[in-house]
Short mmCIF file of N, CA and C in Angstrom, two decimals:
data_model
loop_
_atom_site.label_atom_id
_atom_site.label_comp_id
_atom_site.label_asym_id
_atom_site.label_seq_id
_atom_site.Cartn_x
_atom_site.Cartn_y
_atom_site.Cartn_z
N ASP A 1 90.00 -6.39 -25.13
CA ASP A 1 88.21 -6.20 -26.72
C ASP A 1 88.91 -7.56 -27.34
N GLU A 2 89.39 -8.58 -26.44
CA GLU A 2 90.42 -9.67 -27.52
C GLU A 2 88.84 -9.55 -28.49
N ALA A 3 88.36 -9.91 -28.65
CA ALA A 3 87.11 -9.83 -29.60
C ALA A 3 87.40 -8.35 -31.02
N GLY A 4 87.83 -8.29 -30.87
CA GLY A 4 88.13 -6.62 -31.94
C GLY A 4 86.76 -6.07 -32.65
N GLU A 5 86.10 -5.64 -31.43
CA GLU A 5 84.40 -5.47 -31.36
C GLU A 5 84.61 -3.98 -31.23
N ALA A 6 84.96 -3.42 -30.29
CA ALA A 6 85.17 -1.55 -30.13
C ALA A 6 85.97 -1.35 -31.69
N GLY A 7 87.06 -2.27 -32.23
CA GLY A 7 87.14 -1.64 -34.09
C GLY A 7 85.84 -2.27 -34.98
N ARG A 8 85.47 -3.10 -34.63
CA ARG A 8 84.70 -3.15 -35.92
C ARG A 8 83.54 -1.93 -35.73
N ALA A 9 83.23 -1.95 -34.63
CA ALA A 9 82.54 -1.04 -34.20
C ALA A 9 82.82 0.45 -34.53
N PHE A 10 83.41 1.33 -34.05
CA PHE A 10 84.32 1.80 -35.86
C PHE A 10 83.98 1.94 -36.69
N ALA A 11 84.23 0.67 -36.77
CA ALA A 11 84.10 0.47 -38.71
C ALA A 11 85.66 0.68 -39.64
N VAL A 12 86.02 -0.17 -38.63
CA VAL A 12 87.94 0.09 -39.49
C VAL A 12 86.98 -0.87 -40.45
N GLY A 13 89.02 -0.87 -41.37
CA GLY A 13 89.25 -1.92 -42.09
C GLY A 13 89.34 -4.01 -41.40
N ARG A 14 89.73 -4.51 -42.52
CA ARG A 14 88.74 -5.63 -41.61
C ARG A 14 89.59 -6.72 -42.19
N GLY A 15 90.10 -6.19 -43.96
CA GLY A 15 91.24 -7.60 -44.21
C GLY A 15 90.72 -8.04 -45.40
N TRP A 16 91.08 -8.62 -45.80
CA TRP A 16 90.55 -9.11 -46.85
C TRP A 16 90.12 -10.79 -47.17
N LEU A 17 88.98 -10.45 -46.88
CA LEU A 17 87.67 -11.56 -46.85
C LEU A 17 88.14 -12.07 -45.24
N PRO A 18 87.21 -11.08 -44.99
CA PRO A 18 87.22 -10.87 -43.52
C PRO A 18 86.19 -11.82 -43.09
N ASP A 19 85.23 -12.64 -43.65
CA ASP A 19 84.86 -13.94 -43.10
C ASP A 19 84.40 -14.75 -43.49
N GLN A 20 85.07 -15.27 -44.46
CA GLN A 20 85.67 -16.77 -44.86
C GLN A 20 85.45 -17.36 -44.62
N THR A 21 86.33 -18.43 -44.49
CA THR A 21 86.51 -19.05 -43.27
C THR A 21 87.42 -20.38 -45.09
N SER A 22 87.04 -20.73 -46.10
CA SER A 22 87.00 -21.84 -47.21
C SER A 22 87.36 -20.37 -48.32
N LEU A 23 87.84 -20.60 -50.10
CA LEU A 23 87.88 -19.89 -50.85
C LEU A 23 87.82 -21.30 -51.93
N GLN A 24 86.51 -20.43 -53.10
CA GLN A 24 86.28 -21.21 -54.02
C GLN A 24 87.08 -20.96 -55.31
N LEU A 25 87.50 -21.88 -55.78
CA LEU A 25 88.22 -22.63 -56.68
C LEU A 25 87.99 -22.26 -58.15
N GLY A 26 87.60 -21.27 -58.91
CA GLY A 26 87.24 -21.13 -60.07
C GLY A 26 85.48 -22.35 -59.78
N GLY A 27 85.38 -22.47 -61.25
CA GLY A 27 83.93 -23.17 -60.71
C GLY A 27 84.22 -24.35 -60.05
N SER A 28 85.20 -25.52 -60.10
CA SER A 28 85.30 -26.79 -59.75
C SER A 28 84.51 -27.06 -58.39
N GLY A 29 83.95 -26.76 -57.60
CA GLY A 29 83.41 -26.83 -56.31
C GLY A 29 84.37 -26.78 -55.37
N VAL A 30 85.56 -26.59 -56.07
CA VAL A 30 86.16 -27.26 -54.93
C VAL A 30 86.76 -26.09 -54.07
N ALA A 31 86.90 -26.25 -52.12
CA ALA A 31 87.08 -25.10 -51.94
C ALA A 31 87.56 -25.49 -50.61
N VAL A 32 88.86 -24.65 -50.46
CA VAL A 32 89.82 -24.62 -49.35
C VAL A 32 89.85 -23.82 -48.11
N PRO A 33 90.61 -24.66 -46.97
CA PRO A 33 90.29 -23.48 -46.68
C PRO A 33 90.50 -21.90 -46.83
N LEU A 34 91.01 -20.90 -45.83
CA LEU A 34 91.54 -20.53 -45.70
C LEU A 34 91.13 -19.47 -44.15
N SER A 35 92.58 -20.10 -44.12
CA SER A 35 93.50 -19.42 -42.35
C SER A 35 93.45 -18.47 -42.79
N PRO A 36 93.48 -17.58 -41.58
CA PRO A 36 93.15 -15.54 -41.19
C PRO A 36 95.28 -15.43 -41.22
N TYR A 37 95.94 -16.10 -41.25
CA TYR A 37 97.33 -15.92 -42.30
C TYR A 37 97.56 -15.97 -43.09
N VAL A 38 96.85 -16.37 -44.25
CA VAL A 38 96.93 -16.61 -45.79
C VAL A 38 96.37 -15.43 -46.34
N LYS A 39 95.11 -15.34 -45.13
CA LYS A 39 94.75 -13.47 -45.52
C LYS A 39 95.47 -12.51 -45.18
N LEU A 40 96.19 -12.55 -44.72
CA LEU A 40 97.11 -11.64 -43.94
C LEU A 40 98.55 -11.40 -45.13
N LEU A 41 98.59 -13.39 -45.33
CA LEU A 41 99.82 -12.18 -46.67
C LEU A 41 99.09 -11.89 -47.26
N GLY A 42 97.86 -12.32 -47.78
CA GLY A 42 97.07 -11.52 -49.22
C GLY A 42 97.02 -9.89 -49.09
N MET A 43 96.68 -9.89 -47.56
CA MET A 43 97.14 -8.33 -47.29
C MET A 43 98.42 -8.07 -47.70
N LEU A 44 99.10 -8.39 -47.33
CA LEU A 44 100.95 -7.67 -47.16
C LEU A 44 100.94 -7.31 -49.21
N VAL A 45 100.45 -7.63 -49.89
CA VAL A 45 100.40 -7.85 -50.95
C VAL A 45 99.43 -6.22 -52.05
N GLY A 46 99.11 -5.76 -50.84
CA GLY A 46 97.18 -4.87 -50.98
C GLY A 46 96.05 -5.84 -51.07
N LEU A 47 95.55 -6.59 -51.01
CA LEU A 47 94.07 -7.22 -51.62
C LEU A 47 93.20 -7.30 -49.85
N GLY A 48 92.34 -5.67 -49.52
CA GLY A 48 91.58 -5.46 -48.83
C GLY A 48 92.31 -4.64 -47.91
N ALA A 49 93.49 -4.21 -48.14
CA ALA A 49 94.54 -3.29 -47.68
C ALA A 49 94.89 -2.06 -49.11
N SER A 50 94.61 -1.32 -49.52
CA SER A 50 94.87 -0.60 -50.43
C SER A 50 95.70 0.28 -50.30
N GLY A 51 95.86 0.28 -48.85
CA GLY A 51 98.01 1.81 -48.19
C GLY A 51 98.84 0.44 -47.20
N THR A 52 98.32 -0.40 -48.26
CA THR A 52 99.29 -1.42 -47.67
C THR A 52 100.74 -1.49 -48.30
N LEU A 53 100.79 -1.48 -49.83
CA LEU A 53 102.28 -1.75 -50.81
C LEU A 53 102.11 0.04 -50.48
N PRO A 54 101.58 1.37 -51.17
CA PRO A 54 102.29 2.47 -50.87
C PRO A 54 103.56 2.73 -49.46
N SER A 55 102.32 2.25 -48.61
CA SER A 55 103.41 2.77 -46.47
C SER A 55 104.86 2.00 -46.98
N VAL A 56 104.54 0.40 -47.50
CA VAL A 56 105.73 -0.38 -47.39
C VAL A 56 106.42 -0.18 -48.77
N ILE A 57 106.08 0.65 -49.34
CA ILE A 57 107.20 0.71 -50.68
C ILE A 57 107.72 1.72 -50.38
N ALA A 58 107.22 3.10 -49.62
CA ALA A 58 108.19 4.09 -49.02
C ALA A 58 108.72 3.99 -48.38
N GLY A 59 108.82 2.81 -47.46
CA GLY A 59 109.84 2.11 -46.70
C GLY A 59 110.86 2.02 -46.68
N TYR A 60 110.83 1.36 -48.18
CA TYR A 60 111.89 1.08 -49.09
C TYR A 60 112.74 2.46 -49.54
N ILE A 61 112.50 2.87 -50.45
CA ILE A 61 112.31 3.97 -51.95
C ILE A 61 113.21 5.40 -50.42
N GLY A 62 112.28 5.44 -49.62
CA GLY A 62 112.42 6.91 -48.55
C GLY A 62 111.42 8.00 -49.53
N ASN A 63 111.53 9.60 -48.56
CA ASN A 63 111.78 10.01 -48.96
C ASN A 63 112.19 11.65 -48.80
N PRO A 64 112.51 12.66 -49.39
CA PRO A 64 113.67 13.41 -49.74
C PRO A 64 112.97 14.73 -48.50
N SER A 65 112.18 14.52 -49.29
CA SER A 65 110.88 14.64 -47.41
C SER A 65 110.49 14.20 -46.03
N GLY A 66 110.76 12.87 -46.05
CA GLY A 66 110.46 12.86 -45.07
C GLY A 66 111.88 13.55 -43.85
N VAL A 67 111.11 12.80 -42.47
CA VAL A 67 112.33 13.33 -41.77
C VAL A 67 112.18 11.62 -41.43
N HIS A 68 113.76 11.26 -40.36
CA HIS A 68 114.49 10.55 -39.57
C HIS A 68 114.60 9.80 -38.13
N GLY A 69 114.42 11.05 -37.32
CA GLY A 69 115.05 11.66 -36.36
C GLY A 69 114.82 10.11 -35.22
N TRP A 70 112.82 10.40 -35.63
CA TRP A 70 112.24 9.47 -35.03
C TRP A 70 112.52 7.36 -35.55
N ILE A 71 113.04 7.77 -36.49
CA ILE A 71 113.75 6.48 -36.76
C ILE A 71 114.56 6.62 -36.71
N GLU A 72 116.08 6.77 -36.84
CA GLU A 72 116.92 6.73 -36.30
C GLU A 72 116.75 6.40 -34.75
N SER A 73 115.97 7.21 -33.65
CA SER A 73 115.36 6.36 -32.09
C SER A 73 115.70 5.60 -31.49
N GLY A 74 114.29 5.12 -32.93
CA GLY A 74 113.80 3.55 -32.86
C GLY A 74 114.61 2.64 -33.23
N LEU A 75 115.73 2.70 -34.13
CA LEU A 75 117.09 1.95 -34.55
C LEU A 75 117.77 1.80 -33.12
N ALA A 76 118.21 2.74 -32.50
CA ALA A 76 119.16 3.11 -31.45
C ALA A 76 118.88 1.96 -30.31
N GLN A 77 117.13 1.83 -30.35
CA GLN A 77 116.58 1.60 -29.37
C GLN A 77 116.49 0.04 -29.25
N GLY A 78 116.14 0.27 -30.07
CA GLY A 78 116.44 -1.89 -30.55
C GLY A 78 117.83 -2.61 -30.63
N ALA A 79 119.01 -1.40 -31.07
CA ALA A 79 120.51 -2.52 -31.51
C ALA A 79 119.97 -1.70 -29.32
N ALA A 80 120.03 -1.46 -28.70
CA ALA A 80 121.17 -1.63 -27.32
C ALA A 80 119.55 -2.43 -26.63
N ALA A 81 118.37 -3.44 -27.47
CA ALA A 81 118.02 -4.20 -27.83
C ALA A 81 118.73 -5.48 -26.89
N GLY A 82 119.52 -5.46 -28.01
CA GLY A 82 120.17 -7.13 -29.21
C GLY A 82 118.63 -6.73 -29.85
N ARG A 83 118.17 -6.03 -30.90
CA ARG A 83 117.15 -6.45 -31.61
C ARG A 83 118.05 -6.75 -33.12
N TRP A 84 117.74 -8.10 -34.07
CA TRP A 84 118.18 -7.95 -34.83
C TRP A 84 117.68 -6.87 -36.27
N PRO A 85 117.95 -6.31 -37.28
CA PRO A 85 119.59 -6.17 -37.42
C PRO A 85 120.39 -4.79 -36.05
N SER A 86 121.16 -4.46 -36.02
CA SER A 86 121.79 -4.31 -34.57
C SER A 86 122.84 -3.52 -35.50
N ASN A 87 123.05 -3.31 -36.52
CA ASN A 87 124.01 -2.50 -36.41
C ASN A 87 123.72 -1.05 -38.01
N ALA A 88 122.74 -0.58 -37.92
CA ALA A 88 122.68 0.07 -38.93
C ALA A 88 122.96 1.98 -38.11
N VAL A 89 122.69 2.15 -37.19
CA VAL A 89 123.32 2.77 -35.71
C VAL A 89 124.41 2.01 -34.64
N GLU A 90 125.46 2.41 -34.52
CA GLU A 90 126.44 2.88 -33.32
C GLU A 90 125.90 3.23 -32.12
N VAL A 91 126.07 3.05 -31.18
CA VAL A 91 124.85 3.52 -29.83
C VAL A 91 126.16 3.49 -29.00
N ASP A 92 126.50 5.21 -28.25
CA ASP A 92 127.94 5.67 -27.18
C ASP A 92 127.10 4.99 -25.89
N VAL A 93 127.57 3.81 -25.01
CA VAL A 93 126.50 3.41 -24.19
C VAL A 93 126.85 4.28 -23.16
N PRO A 94 128.00 4.84 -22.85
CA PRO A 94 127.90 5.97 -21.82
C PRO A 94 125.95 6.30 -21.72
N SER A 95 126.71 7.41 -23.07
CA SER A 95 125.58 8.74 -23.03
C SER A 95 124.14 7.82 -23.59
N GLY A 96 124.48 7.08 -24.20
CA GLY A 96 122.69 5.91 -25.26
C GLY A 96 122.50 6.92 -26.50
N ARG A 97 123.92 7.90 -26.77
CA ARG A 97 123.26 8.37 -27.91
C ARG A 97 123.79 7.86 -29.03
N VAL A 98 123.31 7.83 -30.19
CA VAL A 98 123.73 7.84 -31.68
C VAL A 98 125.18 8.29 -31.99
N SER A 99 126.13 7.91 -32.02
CA SER A 99 127.30 7.79 -32.74
C SER A 99 128.03 7.95 -34.28
N SER A 100 127.66 6.69 -35.09
CA SER A 100 127.58 6.19 -35.63
C SER A 100 126.06 6.30 -36.23
N ASN A 101 125.39 6.41 -37.68
CA ASN A 101 124.66 5.93 -38.46
C ASN A 101 124.16 5.78 -39.98
N LYS A 102 124.12 4.76 -40.06
CA LYS A 102 125.37 4.07 -41.56
C LYS A 102 124.25 4.48 -42.62
N PHE A 103 123.02 5.29 -42.04
CA PHE A 103 122.09 5.73 -43.37
C PHE A 103 122.85 7.29 -43.61
N ASP A 104 123.74 7.56 -42.71
CA ASP A 104 124.27 8.93 -42.85
C ASP A 104 125.44 9.17 -43.83
N GLU A 105 125.62 7.25 -43.74
CA GLU A 105 127.02 7.14 -45.28
C GLU A 105 126.47 6.68 -46.50
N LEU A 106 125.47 6.99 -46.69
CA LEU A 106 124.59 6.72 -48.39
C LEU A 106 125.10 7.32 -49.11
N PRO A 107 126.31 7.18 -50.46
CA PRO A 107 126.48 8.31 -51.50
C PRO A 107 125.02 8.85 -51.68
N LEU A 108 124.88 9.71 -51.99
CA LEU A 108 123.32 10.68 -53.20
C LEU A 108 123.18 10.45 -51.83
N VAL A 109 122.16 10.26 -51.25
CA VAL A 109 121.02 9.78 -50.71
C VAL A 109 120.88 10.27 -49.04
N SER A 110 121.93 10.44 -49.14
CA SER A 110 122.15 10.53 -46.88
C SER A 110 121.74 11.63 -46.23
N GLY A 111 121.87 12.83 -47.64
CA GLY A 111 120.61 14.12 -47.17
C GLY A 111 119.37 13.62 -46.91
N TRP A 112 119.47 12.79 -47.45
CA TRP A 112 117.80 12.63 -47.75
C TRP A 112 116.92 12.90 -46.18
N GLY A 113 115.45 13.13 -46.10
CA GLY A 113 114.55 13.26 -45.10
C GLY A 113 114.15 11.78 -43.96
N ARG A 114 114.39 11.52 -45.43
CA ARG A 114 114.38 9.35 -44.77
C ARG A 114 114.94 9.09 -46.12
N ARG A 115 115.67 8.31 -45.16
CA ARG A 115 116.84 7.23 -46.46
C ARG A 115 115.64 6.36 -47.06
N PRO A 116 116.52 5.80 -48.17
CA PRO A 116 116.23 4.74 -48.72
C PRO A 116 116.69 3.32 -47.49
N LEU A 117 115.41 2.85 -46.94
CA LEU A 117 115.90 0.95 -46.63
C LEU A 117 115.56 1.34 -45.20
N GLU A 118 115.99 2.84 -44.58
CA GLU A 118 115.97 2.61 -43.68
C GLU A 118 114.52 3.24 -42.29
N LEU A 119 113.71 3.46 -43.14
CA LEU A 119 112.56 2.08 -42.17
C LEU A 119 111.76 1.37 -42.21
N ALA A 120 112.18 0.31 -43.49
CA ALA A 120 111.94 -0.96 -43.72
C ALA A 120 113.34 -1.63 -42.69
N THR A 121 114.17 -0.77 -42.23
CA THR A 121 115.02 -1.53 -41.33
C THR A 121 114.57 -1.47 -40.11
N LEU A 122 113.80 0.48 -39.36
CA LEU A 122 113.71 0.56 -39.03
C LEU A 122 112.40 -1.43 -38.44
N ARG A 123 111.36 -1.19 -39.28
CA ARG A 123 110.20 -2.76 -38.71
C ARG A 123 110.47 -4.34 -38.93
N LEU A 124 111.54 -4.07 -40.23
CA LEU A 124 112.22 -5.59 -39.55
C LEU A 124 112.85 -5.31 -37.84
N GLN A 125 113.68 -5.05 -38.12
CA GLN A 125 114.09 -4.84 -36.45
C GLN A 125 112.94 -4.82 -35.69
N ASN A 126 111.48 -4.08 -35.56
CA ASN A 126 110.66 -4.62 -34.78
C ASN A 126 109.64 -6.44 -35.22
N MET A 127 109.69 -6.81 -35.81
CA MET A 127 108.81 -7.46 -36.68
C MET A 127 109.43 -8.91 -36.43
N VAL A 128 110.77 -8.45 -36.44
CA VAL A 128 111.98 -9.95 -35.87
C VAL A 128 111.94 -9.23 -34.36
N GLY A 129 112.89 -8.70 -34.29
CA GLY A 129 112.71 -8.19 -32.39
C GLY A 129 111.55 -8.41 -31.83
N LEU A 130 110.27 -8.62 -32.38
CA LEU A 130 109.20 -7.78 -31.11
C LEU A 130 108.56 -7.76 -31.20
N SER A 131 107.63 -8.97 -32.32
CA SER A 131 106.88 -9.62 -32.93
C SER A 131 106.36 -11.08 -32.98
N LEU A 132 107.62 -10.82 -33.88
CA LEU A 132 107.85 -12.67 -33.30
C LEU A 132 108.65 -13.08 -32.52
N ALA A 133 109.57 -12.50 -32.01
CA ALA A 133 109.64 -13.55 -31.10
C ALA A 133 109.02 -13.71 -29.56
N ASN A 134 107.89 -12.58 -29.38
CA ASN A 134 107.12 -12.19 -28.91
C ASN A 134 105.84 -13.07 -29.19
N TRP A 135 105.79 -13.82 -30.11
CA TRP A 135 104.25 -13.99 -31.32
C TRP A 135 103.49 -13.89 -30.20
N ASP A 136 104.17 -15.75 -28.78
CA ASP A 136 102.35 -16.26 -27.97
C ASP A 136 101.65 -15.61 -27.43
N GLN A 137 102.54 -14.47 -26.89
CA GLN A 137 102.13 -14.04 -26.12
C GLN A 137 101.37 -12.94 -27.20
N LEU A 138 101.48 -12.12 -27.98
CA LEU A 138 101.20 -10.65 -28.82
C LEU A 138 99.67 -11.38 -29.51
N LYS A 139 100.22 -12.43 -30.06
CA LYS A 139 99.39 -13.06 -31.16
C LYS A 139 97.39 -13.21 -30.26
N PRO A 140 96.96 -11.75 -31.33
CA PRO A 140 95.30 -12.29 -30.93
C PRO A 140 94.38 -13.14 -30.96
N THR A 141 93.73 -13.46 -29.76
CA THR A 141 93.16 -14.79 -29.30
C THR A 141 92.02 -14.86 -30.29
N ASP A 142 91.49 -14.20 -30.60
CA ASP A 142 91.18 -13.69 -31.73
C ASP A 142 91.12 -13.82 -32.58
N ASP A 143 91.28 -15.48 -33.51
CA ASP A 143 90.98 -15.07 -35.57
C ASP A 143 91.37 -13.88 -36.15
N ARG A 144 89.77 -13.44 -35.91
CA ARG A 144 89.41 -12.17 -37.62
C ARG A 144 90.25 -11.18 -36.96
N CYS A 145 90.89 -11.42 -35.58
CA CYS A 145 92.11 -9.91 -35.27
C CYS A 145 93.18 -9.53 -35.91
N LEU A 146 93.50 -10.94 -36.32
CA LEU A 146 95.46 -11.34 -37.68
C LEU A 146 94.91 -10.10 -38.80
N THR A 147 93.82 -10.08 -39.73
CA THR A 147 93.89 -8.76 -40.29
C THR A 147 92.93 -7.78 -40.17
N GLN A 148 92.63 -7.52 -39.49
CA GLN A 148 91.41 -6.20 -38.78
C GLN A 148 92.44 -4.68 -38.27
N LEU A 149 92.72 -3.66 -39.01
CA LEU A 149 93.43 -3.17 -39.06
C LEU A 149 92.67 -1.33 -37.88
N GLY A 150 93.70 -1.48 -37.51
CA GLY A 150 93.23 -0.02 -36.23
C GLY A 150 92.75 1.16 -36.61
N GLY A 151 92.84 1.89 -35.71
CA GLY A 151 92.18 3.48 -36.14
C GLY A 151 92.02 4.68 -34.76
N CYS A 152 91.88 5.30 -34.53
CA CYS A 152 91.44 6.04 -34.01
C CYS A 152 91.20 7.86 -33.84
N ALA A 153 90.98 7.35 -32.35
CA ALA A 153 89.61 9.19 -32.65
C ALA A 153 90.39 9.70 -31.14
N VAL A 154 90.19 10.65 -31.46
CA VAL A 154 91.25 12.07 -30.00
C VAL A 154 90.09 13.26 -29.61
N TYR A 155 89.18 12.61 -29.22
CA TYR A 155 87.83 13.47 -28.74
C TYR A 155 88.30 14.64 -27.22
N GLY A 156 87.23 15.71 -27.32
CA GLY A 156 87.82 16.93 -26.28
C GLY A 156 87.01 17.52 -25.97
N PRO A 157 87.52 18.07 -24.05
CA PRO A 157 86.37 18.02 -23.12
C PRO A 157 85.05 19.07 -24.14
N GLY A 158 83.83 18.42 -23.11
CA GLY A 158 82.62 19.94 -24.05
C GLY A 158 82.46 18.56 -25.25
N GLN A 159 82.47 18.43 -25.90
CA GLN A 159 82.49 17.91 -27.30
C GLN A 159 82.37 16.09 -27.58
N PRO A 160 81.82 15.83 -26.10
CA PRO A 160 81.93 14.32 -25.57
C PRO A 160 81.82 13.26 -28.24
N ASP A 161 80.63 13.80 -28.60
CA ASP A 161 79.94 13.04 -29.33
C ASP A 161 80.75 13.79 -30.71
N THR A 162 81.54 14.60 -31.57
CA THR A 162 82.09 14.98 -32.15
C THR A 162 83.68 14.95 -31.75
N PRO A 163 84.53 13.73 -32.70
CA PRO A 163 86.06 13.85 -32.35
C PRO A 163 86.75 14.99 -32.65
N LEU A 164 87.35 14.86 -32.31
CA LEU A 164 88.63 16.52 -32.76
C LEU A 164 89.73 15.22 -34.42
N TYR A 165 89.49 14.26 -33.89
CA TYR A 165 90.50 13.69 -35.43
C TYR A 165 89.79 12.43 -35.62
N GLU A 166 89.98 11.95 -36.83
CA GLU A 166 89.42 10.47 -36.57
C GLU A 166 90.48 10.00 -37.46
N TRP A 167 90.67 8.74 -37.37
CA TRP A 167 91.97 7.49 -38.51
C TRP A 167 91.93 6.53 -38.40
N ARG A 168 91.15 5.66 -39.65
CA ARG A 168 91.60 4.29 -39.99
C ARG A 168 92.18 3.62 -41.05
N ASP A 169 93.33 2.22 -39.90
CA ASP A 169 93.58 2.77 -41.08
C ASP A 169 93.52 1.93 -42.33
N ASN A 170 94.57 2.41 -43.41
CA ASN A 170 93.41 1.67 -44.95
C ASN A 170 94.47 0.55 -45.70
N GLY A 171 95.79 0.15 -44.44
CA GLY A 171 96.46 -0.89 -44.26
C GLY A 171 97.49 -1.16 -43.80
N ILE A 172 98.44 -1.78 -43.66
CA ILE A 172 99.34 -2.25 -42.77
C ILE A 172 100.70 -1.37 -43.39
N CYS A 173 101.14 -0.87 -41.77
CA CYS A 173 101.59 0.59 -41.89
C CYS A 173 101.45 1.22 -42.41
N GLY A 174 99.71 1.61 -42.44
CA GLY A 174 98.46 2.50 -43.44
C GLY A 174 99.12 3.44 -41.53
N VAL A 175 99.33 4.36 -40.88
CA VAL A 175 98.51 4.57 -39.58
C VAL A 175 98.94 5.94 -39.79
N ALA A 176 98.43 6.71 -38.22
CA ALA A 176 98.00 8.10 -37.62
C ALA A 176 99.24 9.09 -37.95
N ASN A 177 99.02 9.63 -38.17
CA ASN A 177 100.39 10.84 -38.42
C ASN A 177 99.89 11.32 -37.44
N PHE A 178 100.87 11.30 -36.02
CA PHE A 178 101.06 11.95 -34.88
C PHE A 178 101.38 13.90 -34.81
N ALA A 179 101.79 13.90 -35.58
CA ALA A 179 102.16 15.67 -36.29
C ALA A 179 100.25 15.79 -36.65
N GLN A 180 99.82 15.44 -37.19
CA GLN A 180 98.55 15.32 -37.40
C GLN A 180 97.41 15.68 -36.21
N ILE A 181 97.37 14.41 -35.91
CA ILE A 181 96.87 14.24 -34.14
C ILE A 181 97.16 15.36 -33.28
N VAL A 182 97.79 15.80 -33.32
CA VAL A 182 98.55 17.23 -32.85
C VAL A 182 97.73 18.67 -33.37
N LYS A 183 97.98 18.82 -34.33
CA LYS A 183 97.69 19.81 -34.66
C LYS A 183 96.20 20.24 -35.06
N ALA A 184 94.47 18.82 -34.86
CA ALA A 184 93.77 18.00 -34.59
C ALA A 184 94.09 19.44 -32.85
N LEU A 185 94.47 19.43 -32.28
CA LEU A 185 94.32 19.54 -30.74
C LEU A 185 94.05 20.85 -30.77
N PRO A 186 93.36 21.56 -29.72
CA PRO A 186 92.77 23.15 -29.48
C PRO A 186 94.27 23.44 -28.69
N PRO A 187 94.57 24.11 -29.43
CA PRO A 187 95.98 24.75 -29.14
C PRO A 187 96.49 24.64 -27.06
N GLN A 188 95.57 25.84 -26.82
CA GLN A 188 95.58 26.04 -25.36
C GLN A 188 95.42 24.14 -24.70
N ARG A 189 95.15 23.28 -25.55
CA ARG A 189 95.85 21.64 -24.90
C ARG A 189 96.91 20.51 -25.28
N ILE A 190 97.32 21.62 -25.68
CA ILE A 190 99.19 21.02 -26.31
C ILE A 190 99.55 21.39 -25.62
N PRO A 191 100.21 20.17 -24.93
CA PRO A 191 101.41 20.86 -23.78
C PRO A 191 102.87 21.46 -24.57
N ALA A 192 103.57 22.69 -24.47
CA ALA A 192 104.56 23.20 -24.69
C ALA A 192 105.94 22.55 -25.47
N ALA A 193 105.72 21.11 -24.31
CA ALA A 193 107.52 20.46 -25.08
C ALA A 193 106.45 20.00 -26.24
N VAL A 194 105.63 18.88 -26.41
CA VAL A 194 104.90 18.15 -27.75
C VAL A 194 104.43 19.21 -29.15
N ALA A 195 103.89 20.35 -29.05
CA ALA A 195 104.10 21.40 -29.03
C ALA A 195 105.15 21.58 -30.10
N GLY A 196 106.57 21.56 -29.67
CA GLY A 196 107.90 22.81 -29.86
C GLY A 196 107.86 21.08 -30.81
N LYS A 197 107.73 20.26 -30.34
CA LYS A 197 108.24 19.04 -31.42
C LYS A 197 107.89 19.10 -33.02
N THR A 198 106.61 19.23 -33.09
CA THR A 198 105.85 19.18 -34.02
C THR A 198 105.77 20.27 -35.28
N ALA A 199 106.26 20.70 -34.40
CA ALA A 199 106.29 22.50 -35.26
C ALA A 199 106.98 22.57 -36.34
#
């Protein structure tokens, strides 16, 4: 769906000024072109995507009640692939396990569930090492999709018209919570391995 029609039919957020190609400057009658990249920058500060700033800020300040195991795994995977920044964790090459995590050494906050800058570091690693490094292959072919947010719906057997779970992103980095998705599934449908990890 290169044009993003399925997302629009699901009523996902379309970002800041999705249908405008120019911006009027006050009452001057002067219009300046409005590229999708300018719209994306606007979204990064919360325009048309109200959930962006809280999600981004949370990645910087951390969360004492959060969890960081998945972040550590992501940082280790990125470090093993040579993605920058690769110095947040040290990975034991033979076993592939994290032997040292710099966030474990932070004073006062090392015991937090998600430490300050930890998630922001993973996001930076993914942005630089994946998104920007492979932009020609990853960029949307339809410019409207650059600012279109995502969503998901999970359906179960016997209820093809009623989703068990629905989510529409409310901002950049404001995505569905996997644990909430699993909780929405009927218990008999959850594989034991997955159920144990989310409990």
